[in-house]
Amino acid sequence: GIQVEQSPPDLILQEGANSTLRCNFSDSVNNLQWFHQNPWGQLINLFYIPSGTKQNGRLSATTVATERYSLLYISSSQTTDSGVYFCAVTSYGNNRLAFGKGNQVVVIP
Amino acid sequence: EAGVVQSPRYKIIEKKQPVAFWCNPISGHNTLYWYLQNLGQGPELLIRYENEEAVDDSQLPKDRFSAERLKGVDSTLKIQPAELGDSAVYLCASSLGGNADTQYFGPGTRLTVL
């Protein structure tokens, strides 16, 4: 099946700092989503972005489908941004949403 | 609009006991998914329903796990009997259409088997 690799696995940020999370995938995709799992375990949908660029407040994401990677940008980080960020993809011909292992982000005040 | 609803949020049982989890998807969503999430890992699909039909259950351990979505709306996932290794978070998700659509997740049920 499709492989999803996320980097860095762990990240500690000072409040106010910017960061970039990366997701590499091994095959062409027709679905790519970024999720934030908060400390209570809730998976929150951030972006549906199989290609292109989107922005939502302090967060933005870019997927370059031809080069098989996606980036999630967090600007002016806040303590509430702490948690695990997951990238998940579905490839053509395989109907399962495959998750990476996540990026554990801790934002300290 | 209400999100995906799951109950219970937490469950502690002794090994060999049965347990059931319930999920109500977002209204109008035809596709429903059950995922298993172990500590430090991403969710893994157990079963996917299109309306009332289970279209992908190849990852469901059928010797002890079962699921149903009788009227194509809410769904129940059951484990009987539970084993120590079943301790995990069980997540339900739904989407309007198939896998290429955005999936929305419920809060999950954290199961502890003693």
Coordinates of C-alpha atoms in Angstrom, one line a residue:
Chain A
G1 CA 0.0 0.0 0.0
I2 CA 0.9 3.7 -0.2
Q3 CA 3.6 4.9 2.3
V4 CA 3.2 8.1 4.2
E5 CA 6.1 9.7 6.0
Q6 CA 5.9 12.8 8.1
S7 CA 8.7 14.9 9.4
P8 CA 9.9 16.1 11.8
P9 CA 8.4 13.5 14.3
D10 CA 8.7 15.9 17.2
L11 CA 8.8 19.7 17.4
I12 CA 9.0 22.1 20.3
L13 CA 8.2 25.7 19.5
Q14 CA 8.3 28.9 21.4
E15 CA 4.9 30.7 21.3
G16 CA 4.9 33.1 18.3
A17 CA 7.3 31.0 16.2
N18 CA 6.6 29.7 12.7
S19 CA 7.0 26.1 11.6
T20 CA 6.7 23.8 8.6
L21 CA 5.5 20.2 8.7
R22 CA 6.2 17.9 5.8
C23 CA 4.3 14.8 4.4
N24 CA 5.9 12.6 1.7
F25 CA 3.8 9.9 0.0
S26 CA 4.8 7.1 -2.3
D27 CA 2.1 7.1 -4.9
S28 CA -0.4 9.4 -6.7
V29 CA -3.2 10.5 -4.5
N30 CA -6.8 11.6 -5.0
N31 CA -7.3 12.6 -1.3
L32 CA -5.0 14.2 1.1
Q33 CA -6.1 15.6 4.4
W34 CA -4.3 17.3 7.3
F35 CA -5.7 16.7 10.8
H36 CA -4.9 18.1 14.2
Q37 CA -5.4 15.7 17.1
N38 CA -5.8 17.7 20.2
P39 CA -4.7 16.5 23.7
W40 CA -8.2 15.1 24.3
G41 CA -7.9 12.8 21.2
Q42 CA -10.3 14.6 18.9
L43 CA -9.2 14.5 15.3
I44 CA -10.0 17.9 13.7
N45 CA -10.0 18.4 10.0
L46 CA -7.7 21.1 9.0
F47 CA -7.4 20.8 5.2
Y48 CA -8.6 18.7 2.3
I49 CA -5.9 19.4 -0.2
P50 CA -5.0 16.7 -2.8
S51 CA -3.3 19.5 -4.7
G52 CA -2.8 23.2 -4.6
T53 CA -2.6 25.7 -1.8
K54 CA -5.1 26.7 0.9
Q55 CA -5.1 29.0 3.9
N56 CA -7.2 29.1 7.0
G57 CA -6.2 31.8 9.5
R58 CA -2.7 31.1 10.8
L59 CA -2.5 27.8 9.0
S60 CA -1.8 27.1 5.4
A61 CA -1.1 24.0 3.3
T62 CA 0.5 23.3 0.0
T63 CA 0.4 20.0 -1.9
V64 CA 2.7 19.4 -4.9
A65 CA 1.1 16.2 -6.2
T66 CA 3.5 15.7 -9.0
E67 CA 6.4 15.6 -6.5
R68 CA 4.4 13.6 -3.9
Y69 CA 4.6 15.9 -0.9
S70 CA 2.5 18.3 1.1
L71 CA 3.5 21.0 3.6
L72 CA 1.6 22.4 6.5
Y73 CA 2.6 25.9 7.7
I74 CA 1.9 27.1 11.2
S75 CA 2.5 30.8 11.7
S76 CA 2.6 32.7 15.0
S77 CA 2.1 29.5 16.9
Q78 CA 0.0 29.4 20.0
T79 CA -0.2 27.0 22.9
T80 CA -3.5 25.7 21.5
D81 CA -1.6 24.5 18.4
S82 CA 0.0 21.8 20.6
G83 CA -1.0 18.2 19.6
V84 CA -0.3 15.7 16.9
Y85 CA -0.7 16.7 13.2
F86 CA -1.5 13.8 10.9
C87 CA -1.3 13.7 7.1
A88 CA -3.6 11.1 5.5
V89 CA -3.9 10.1 1.8
T90 CA -5.9 7.9 -0.4
S91 CA -4.3 6.6 -3.6
Y92 CA -6.1 5.9 -6.9
G93 CA -7.2 2.2 -6.8
N94 CA -6.9 1.9 -3.1
N95 CA -9.9 3.2 -1.1
R96 CA -8.2 3.3 2.3
L97 CA -7.2 6.5 4.0
A98 CA -3.6 5.8 5.0
F99 CA -2.2 7.9 7.9
G100 CA 1.4 8.9 8.6
K101 CA 2.8 8.5 12.1
G102 CA 2.2 12.2 12.9
N103 CA 4.1 15.3 13.9
Q104 CA 4.0 15.8 17.7
V105 CA 4.1 19.6 18.2
V106 CA 4.5 21.2 21.6
V107 CA 4.2 25.0 21.8
I108 CA 5.6 26.5 25.0
P109 CA 4.6 29.9 26.3
Chain B
E1 CA -24.7 21.0 12.2
A2 CA -23.9 18.2 14.6
G3 CA -20.6 16.3 14.1
V4 CA -20.0 12.6 14.4
V5 CA -21.3 11.3 17.7
Q6 CA -19.8 8.4 19.5
S7 CA -20.6 6.7 22.8
P8 CA -19.4 5.8 25.2
R9 CA -16.3 8.0 25.4
Y10 CA -14.5 5.7 27.8
K11 CA -15.0 2.0 28.6
I12 CA -13.1 -0.2 31.0
I13 CA -13.8 -3.9 30.9
E14 CA -12.2 -7.2 32.0
K15 CA -10.7 -9.4 29.4
K16 CA -13.1 -12.0 27.8
Q17 CA -16.0 -9.6 28.4
P18 CA -18.0 -8.2 25.4
V19 CA -18.1 -4.5 24.5
A20 CA -20.0 -2.4 22.0
F21 CA -19.4 1.1 20.6
W22 CA -22.0 3.2 18.9
C23 CA -21.6 5.9 16.2
N24 CA -24.0 8.3 14.6
P25 CA -22.5 10.0 11.5
I26 CA -23.1 13.5 10.2
S27 CA -26.6 13.7 8.8
G28 CA -26.7 12.9 5.1
H29 CA -23.3 11.2 5.0
N30 CA -23.5 7.9 3.2
T31 CA -20.1 6.5 4.0
L32 CA -19.2 5.5 7.6
Y33 CA -15.8 4.2 8.8
W34 CA -14.5 2.6 11.9
Y35 CA -10.8 3.1 12.8
L36 CA -8.5 1.7 15.5
Q37 CA -5.8 4.0 16.9
N38 CA -3.1 2.6 19.0
L39 CA -1.0 4.8 21.2
G40 CA 1.6 6.8 19.2
Q41 CA 0.2 5.7 15.9
G42 CA -2.2 7.0 13.2
P43 CA -5.6 5.5 12.9
E44 CA -6.1 2.3 10.9
L45 CA -9.2 1.4 9.0
L46 CA -11.3 -1.5 10.4
I47 CA -14.3 -1.3 8.2
R48 CA -16.0 1.0 5.7
Y49 CA -19.7 1.2 4.9
E50 CA -21.4 2.6 1.9
N51 CA -25.0 3.1 3.2
E52 CA -25.7 -0.3 4.8
E53 CA -23.2 -2.3 2.8
A54 CA -19.8 -3.2 4.3
V55 CA -17.6 -2.5 1.2
D56 CA -14.2 -2.9 2.9
D57 CA -13.9 -5.1 6.0
S58 CA -10.6 -6.9 5.1
Q59 CA -8.9 -5.4 8.2
L60 CA -11.6 -6.4 10.7
P61 CA -10.6 -9.4 12.9
K62 CA -13.8 -11.3 12.2
D63 CA -13.2 -14.0 14.9
R64 CA -14.0 -11.4 17.6
F65 CA -15.1 -8.2 15.9
S66 CA -18.4 -7.5 14.3
A67 CA -20.1 -4.4 13.0
E68 CA -23.5 -3.4 11.6
R69 CA -25.2 -0.5 10.0
L70 CA -28.6 -1.9 9.5
K71 CA -30.5 1.2 8.2
G72 CA -27.6 2.9 6.6
V73 CA -27.4 5.6 9.3
D74 CA -25.9 4.8 12.8
S75 CA -23.5 1.9 13.4
T76 CA -22.4 -0.4 16.1
L77 CA -19.0 -2.1 16.5
K78 CA -18.7 -5.1 18.8
I79 CA -15.9 -7.0 20.3
Q80 CA -16.6 -10.4 21.9
P81 CA -14.6 -11.5 23.7
A82 CA -12.2 -8.6 24.4
E83 CA -8.5 -9.3 24.8
L84 CA -5.8 -7.2 26.5
G85 CA -4.4 -6.1 23.1
D86 CA -7.7 -4.6 22.1
S87 CA -7.0 -1.6 24.4
A88 CA -7.0 1.4 22.1
V89 CA -9.1 4.3 20.8
Y90 CA -11.9 3.3 18.4
L91 CA -12.8 6.2 16.1
C92 CA -15.8 6.6 13.8
A93 CA -15.7 8.8 10.8
S94 CA -18.1 9.7 8.0
S95 CA -18.0 11.3 4.6
L96 CA -20.6 12.5 2.1
G97 CA -19.4 10.2 -0.6
G98 CA -16.5 7.8 -0.9
N99 CA -12.9 7.8 0.1
A100 CA -11.9 10.8 -2.0
D101 CA -14.2 13.0 0.1
T102 CA -13.3 14.7 3.3
Q103 CA -13.6 12.5 6.3
Y104 CA -14.9 13.9 9.6
F105 CA -14.0 12.1 12.8
G106 CA -15.9 11.6 16.0
P107 CA -14.3 12.0 19.5
G108 CA -13.6 8.3 19.8
T109 CA -14.1 5.7 22.5
R110 CA -11.1 4.9 24.6
L111 CA -11.2 1.2 25.6
T112 CA -9.2 -0.3 28.4
V113 CA -9.1 -4.0 28.8
L114 CA -7.9 -5.3 32.2

